[in-house]
CSV table of C-alpha atoms in Angstrom, one decimal:
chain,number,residue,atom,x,y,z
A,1184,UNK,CA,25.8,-122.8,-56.2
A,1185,UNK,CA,24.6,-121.4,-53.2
A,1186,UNK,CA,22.5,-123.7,-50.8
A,1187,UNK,CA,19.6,-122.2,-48.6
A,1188,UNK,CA,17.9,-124.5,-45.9
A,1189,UNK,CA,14.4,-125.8,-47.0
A,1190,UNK,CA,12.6,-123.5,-44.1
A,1191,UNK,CA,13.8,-120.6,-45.9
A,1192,UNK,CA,12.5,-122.0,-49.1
A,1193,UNK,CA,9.1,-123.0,-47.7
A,1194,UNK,CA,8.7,-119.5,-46.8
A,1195,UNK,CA,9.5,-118.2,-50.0
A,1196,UNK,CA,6.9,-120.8,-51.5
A,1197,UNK,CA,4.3,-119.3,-49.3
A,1198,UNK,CA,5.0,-115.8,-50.0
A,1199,UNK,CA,4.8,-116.4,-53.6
A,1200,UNK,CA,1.7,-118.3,-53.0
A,1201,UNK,CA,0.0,-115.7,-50.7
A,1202,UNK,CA,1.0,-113.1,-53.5
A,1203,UNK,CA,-1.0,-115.0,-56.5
A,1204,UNK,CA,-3.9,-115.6,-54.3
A,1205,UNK,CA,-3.9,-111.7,-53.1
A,1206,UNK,CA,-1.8,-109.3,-54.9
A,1207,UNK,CA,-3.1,-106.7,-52.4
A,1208,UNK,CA,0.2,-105.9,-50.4
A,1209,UNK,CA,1.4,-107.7,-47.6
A,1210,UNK,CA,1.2,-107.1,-43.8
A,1211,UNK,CA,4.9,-107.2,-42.6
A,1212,UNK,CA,2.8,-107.6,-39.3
A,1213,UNK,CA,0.8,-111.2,-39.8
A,1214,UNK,CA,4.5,-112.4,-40.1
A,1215,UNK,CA,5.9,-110.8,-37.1
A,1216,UNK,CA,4.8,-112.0,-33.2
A,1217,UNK,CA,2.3,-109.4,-31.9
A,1218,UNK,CA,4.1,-107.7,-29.5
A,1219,UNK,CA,7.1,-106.7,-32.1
A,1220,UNK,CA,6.1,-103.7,-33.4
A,1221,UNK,CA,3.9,-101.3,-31.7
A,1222,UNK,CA,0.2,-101.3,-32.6
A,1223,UNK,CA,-1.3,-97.6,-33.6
A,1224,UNK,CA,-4.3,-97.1,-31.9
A,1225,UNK,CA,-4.9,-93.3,-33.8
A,1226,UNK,CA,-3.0,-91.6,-36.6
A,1227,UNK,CA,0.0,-89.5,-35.5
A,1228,UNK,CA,-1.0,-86.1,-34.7
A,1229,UNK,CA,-4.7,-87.1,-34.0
A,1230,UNK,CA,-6.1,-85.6,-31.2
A,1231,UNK,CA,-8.3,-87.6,-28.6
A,1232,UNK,CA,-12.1,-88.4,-29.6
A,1233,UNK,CA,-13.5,-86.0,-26.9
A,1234,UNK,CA,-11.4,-83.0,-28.3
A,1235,UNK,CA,-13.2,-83.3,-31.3
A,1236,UNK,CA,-16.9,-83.1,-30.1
A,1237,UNK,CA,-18.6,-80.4,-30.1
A,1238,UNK,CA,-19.7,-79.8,-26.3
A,1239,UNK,CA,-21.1,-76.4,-26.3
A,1240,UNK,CA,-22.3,-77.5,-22.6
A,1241,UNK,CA,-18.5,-77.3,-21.0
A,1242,UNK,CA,-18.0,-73.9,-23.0
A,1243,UNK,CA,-17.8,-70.7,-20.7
A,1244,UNK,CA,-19.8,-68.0,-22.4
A,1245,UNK,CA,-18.2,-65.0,-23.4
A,1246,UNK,CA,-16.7,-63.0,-21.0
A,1247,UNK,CA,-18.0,-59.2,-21.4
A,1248,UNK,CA,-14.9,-56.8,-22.0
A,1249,UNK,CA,-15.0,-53.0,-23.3
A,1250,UNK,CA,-13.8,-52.2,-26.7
A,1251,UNK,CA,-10.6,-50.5,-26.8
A,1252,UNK,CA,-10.9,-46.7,-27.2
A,1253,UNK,CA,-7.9,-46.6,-29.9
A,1254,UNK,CA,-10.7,-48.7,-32.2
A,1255,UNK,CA,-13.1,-46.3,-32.5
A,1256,UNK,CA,-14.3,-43.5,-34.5
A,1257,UNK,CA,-17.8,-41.1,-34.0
A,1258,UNK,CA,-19.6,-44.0,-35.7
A,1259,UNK,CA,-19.6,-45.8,-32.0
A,1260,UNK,CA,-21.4,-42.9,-30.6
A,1261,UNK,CA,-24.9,-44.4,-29.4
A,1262,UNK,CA,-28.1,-42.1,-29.2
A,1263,UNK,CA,-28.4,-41.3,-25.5
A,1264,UNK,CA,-32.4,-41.8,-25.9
A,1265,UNK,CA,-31.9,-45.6,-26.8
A,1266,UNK,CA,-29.7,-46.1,-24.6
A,1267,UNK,CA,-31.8,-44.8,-21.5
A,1268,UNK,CA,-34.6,-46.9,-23.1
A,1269,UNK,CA,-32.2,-50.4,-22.6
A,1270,UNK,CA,-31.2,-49.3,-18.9
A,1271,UNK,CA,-35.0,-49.0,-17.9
A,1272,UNK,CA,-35.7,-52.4,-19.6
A,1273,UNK,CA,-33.2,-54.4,-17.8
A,1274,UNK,CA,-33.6,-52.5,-14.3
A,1275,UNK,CA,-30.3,-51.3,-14.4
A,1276,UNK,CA,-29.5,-47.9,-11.8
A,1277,UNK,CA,-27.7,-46.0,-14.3
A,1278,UNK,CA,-29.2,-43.1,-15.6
A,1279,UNK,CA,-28.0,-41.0,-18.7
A,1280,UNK,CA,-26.9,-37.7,-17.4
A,1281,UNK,CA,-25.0,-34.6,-19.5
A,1282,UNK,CA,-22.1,-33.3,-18.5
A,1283,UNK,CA,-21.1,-29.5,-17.6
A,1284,UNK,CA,-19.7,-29.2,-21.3
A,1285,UNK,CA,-23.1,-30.9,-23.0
A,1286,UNK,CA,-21.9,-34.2,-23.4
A,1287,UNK,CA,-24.3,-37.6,-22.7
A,1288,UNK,CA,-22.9,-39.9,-19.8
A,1289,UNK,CA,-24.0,-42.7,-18.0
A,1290,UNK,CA,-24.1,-41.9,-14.0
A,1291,UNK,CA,-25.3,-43.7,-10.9
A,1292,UNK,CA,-25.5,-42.7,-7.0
A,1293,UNK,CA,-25.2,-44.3,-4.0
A,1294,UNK,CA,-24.7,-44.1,-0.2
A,1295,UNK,CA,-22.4,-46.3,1.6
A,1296,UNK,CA,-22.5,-47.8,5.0
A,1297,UNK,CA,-19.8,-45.4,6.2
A,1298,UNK,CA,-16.2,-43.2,4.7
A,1299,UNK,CA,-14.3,-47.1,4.7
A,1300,UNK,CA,-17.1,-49.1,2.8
A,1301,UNK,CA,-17.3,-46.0,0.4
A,1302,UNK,CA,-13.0,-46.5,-0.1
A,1303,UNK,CA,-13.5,-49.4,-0.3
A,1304,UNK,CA,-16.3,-49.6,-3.3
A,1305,UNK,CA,-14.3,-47.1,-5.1
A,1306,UNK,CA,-10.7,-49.1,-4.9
A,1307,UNK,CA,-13.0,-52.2,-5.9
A,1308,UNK,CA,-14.8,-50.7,-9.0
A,1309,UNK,CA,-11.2,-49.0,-9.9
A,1310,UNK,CA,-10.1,-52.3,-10.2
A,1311,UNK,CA,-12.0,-53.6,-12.8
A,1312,UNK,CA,-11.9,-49.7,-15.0
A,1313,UNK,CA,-8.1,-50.5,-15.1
A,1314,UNK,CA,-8.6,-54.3,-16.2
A,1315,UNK,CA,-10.8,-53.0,-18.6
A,1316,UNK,CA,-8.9,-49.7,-19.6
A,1317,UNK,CA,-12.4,-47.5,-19.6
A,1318,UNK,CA,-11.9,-45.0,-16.7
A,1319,UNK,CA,-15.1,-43.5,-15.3
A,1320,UNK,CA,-15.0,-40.6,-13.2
A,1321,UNK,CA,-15.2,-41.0,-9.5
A,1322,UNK,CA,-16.9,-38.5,-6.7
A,1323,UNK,CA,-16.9,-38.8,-3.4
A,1324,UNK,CA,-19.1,-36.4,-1.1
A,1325,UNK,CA,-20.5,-36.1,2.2
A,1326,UNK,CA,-17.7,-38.3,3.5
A,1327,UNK,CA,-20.1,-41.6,2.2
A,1328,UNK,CA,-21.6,-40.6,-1.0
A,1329,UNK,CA,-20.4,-41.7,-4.1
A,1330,UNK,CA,-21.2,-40.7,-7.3
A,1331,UNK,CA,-19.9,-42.7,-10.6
A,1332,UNK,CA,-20.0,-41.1,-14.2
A,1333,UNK,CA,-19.0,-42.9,-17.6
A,1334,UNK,CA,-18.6,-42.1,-20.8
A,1335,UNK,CA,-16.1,-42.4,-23.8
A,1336,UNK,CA,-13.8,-39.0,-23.8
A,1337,UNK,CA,-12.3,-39.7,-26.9
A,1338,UNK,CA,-15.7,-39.4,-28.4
A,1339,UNK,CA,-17.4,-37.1,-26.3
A,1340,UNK,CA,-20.1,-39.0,-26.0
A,1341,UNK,CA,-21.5,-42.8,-24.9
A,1342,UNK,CA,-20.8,-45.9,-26.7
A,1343,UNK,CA,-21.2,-49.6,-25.7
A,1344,UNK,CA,-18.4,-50.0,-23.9
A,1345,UNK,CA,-20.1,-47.2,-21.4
A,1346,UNK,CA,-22.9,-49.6,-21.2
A,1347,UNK,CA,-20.5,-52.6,-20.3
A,1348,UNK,CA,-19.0,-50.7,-17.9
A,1349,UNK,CA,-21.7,-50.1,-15.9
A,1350,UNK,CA,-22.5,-53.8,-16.0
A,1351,UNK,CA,-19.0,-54.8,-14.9
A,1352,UNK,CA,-19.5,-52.2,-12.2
A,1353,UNK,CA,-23.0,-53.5,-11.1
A,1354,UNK,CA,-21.1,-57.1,-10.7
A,1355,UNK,CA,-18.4,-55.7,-8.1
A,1356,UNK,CA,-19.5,-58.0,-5.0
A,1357,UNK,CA,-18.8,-56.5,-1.4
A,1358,UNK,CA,-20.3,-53.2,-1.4
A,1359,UNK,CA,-21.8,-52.2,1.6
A,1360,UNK,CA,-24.1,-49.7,1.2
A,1361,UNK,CA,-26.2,-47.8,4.0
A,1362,UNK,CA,-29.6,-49.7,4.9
A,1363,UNK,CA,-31.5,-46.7,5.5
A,1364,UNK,CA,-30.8,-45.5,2.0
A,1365,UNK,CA,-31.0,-49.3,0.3
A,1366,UNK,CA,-34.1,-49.2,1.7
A,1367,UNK,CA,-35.2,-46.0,-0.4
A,1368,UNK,CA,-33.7,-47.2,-3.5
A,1369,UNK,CA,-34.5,-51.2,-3.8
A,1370,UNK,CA,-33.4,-51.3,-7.3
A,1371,UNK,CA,-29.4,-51.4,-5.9
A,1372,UNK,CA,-30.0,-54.2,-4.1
A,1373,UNK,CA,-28.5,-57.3,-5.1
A,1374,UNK,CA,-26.0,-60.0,-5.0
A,1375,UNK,CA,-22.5,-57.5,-5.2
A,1376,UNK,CA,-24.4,-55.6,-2.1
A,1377,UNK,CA,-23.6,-56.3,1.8
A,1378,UNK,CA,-25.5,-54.7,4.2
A,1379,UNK,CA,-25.3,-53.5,8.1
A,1380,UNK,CA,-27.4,-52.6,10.8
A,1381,UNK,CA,-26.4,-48.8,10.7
A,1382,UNK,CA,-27.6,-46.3,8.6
């Protein structure tokens, strides 16, 4: 018969011993040296501890974006009344205004420092209708006044992407309107404005 050296025995005699004492299954690990297999610090797949708290504090709030006029139907329509009621509670410049065919819109007015800071304000502003796909209409008059009206033409009317809009709008930093006429009309002053010492 086959011999087997006595170390190879012993171990079997401890294995069989370790077995009646514990029938729980055995560790192939408290038999190897520490570094031979690699130790799992997290199952497989797991993602890292701080991925899984909830940190509202590190979250950026939601960025404000217009609904997209292929969405809607006339039951986005707002009442122009309410809506002038929300401008005059927050301050905002925007005024609801009809249109030569009898339609509500949202409009606001301004002077600019010059013909280049009024380009200028309406290249800015057009900017942000085409990253938001709501195109207002734009005037320009007297060679510095500019005149901005919104409203949804699919509907015919105002809805609340009008009113984000003009938010968006009111954010555009850089404008430089005339100081004569900021002067007049305090309520456009604020951080998108710049300025001058002309009028």
């Amino acid at each position: 018969p086959a011999r087997y050296p006595s170390s190879i025995i012993n171990i079997w005699n401890l294995l069989l011993l370790f077995l009646w004492l514990d029938p729980a299954p055995l560790s192939v690990q408290a038999f190897l040296p520490q570094h031979s297999l690699p130790k799992m610090t997290s199952p497989v797949g797991a993602l890292p501890a701080s991925a899984n708290q909830n940190d509202n504090s590190s979250t950026p709030p939601a960025k404000k974006a217009c609904i997209p006029c292929t969405t809607m139907d006339p039951s986005f329509l707002l009442d122009p009344t309410e809506v002038q009621e929300r401008l005059q509670k927050s301050g905002s410049p925007w005024k609801v205004s009809t249109n030569e065919d009898g339609h509500a819109t949202l409009e606001k007015t301004f002077v600019a420092r010059n013909f280049q800071a009024a380009l200028n304000a309406l290249n800015a502003m057009g900017k942000v209708a085409e990253e938001q796909n709501h195109h207002p209409d734009f005037h320009l008059t007297e060679y510095r006044t500019v005149r901005i009206v919104v409203w949804t033409h699919k509907l015919q009317g105002l809805t609340e992407s009008d009113v984000t809009l003009t938010q968006l709008l009111d954010e555009v930093p850089g404008i430089v309107y005339s100081p004569k006429w900021l002067r007049e009309h305090p309520e456009y002053a604020g951080a998108n404005d710049t300025t001058s010492s002309e009028s």
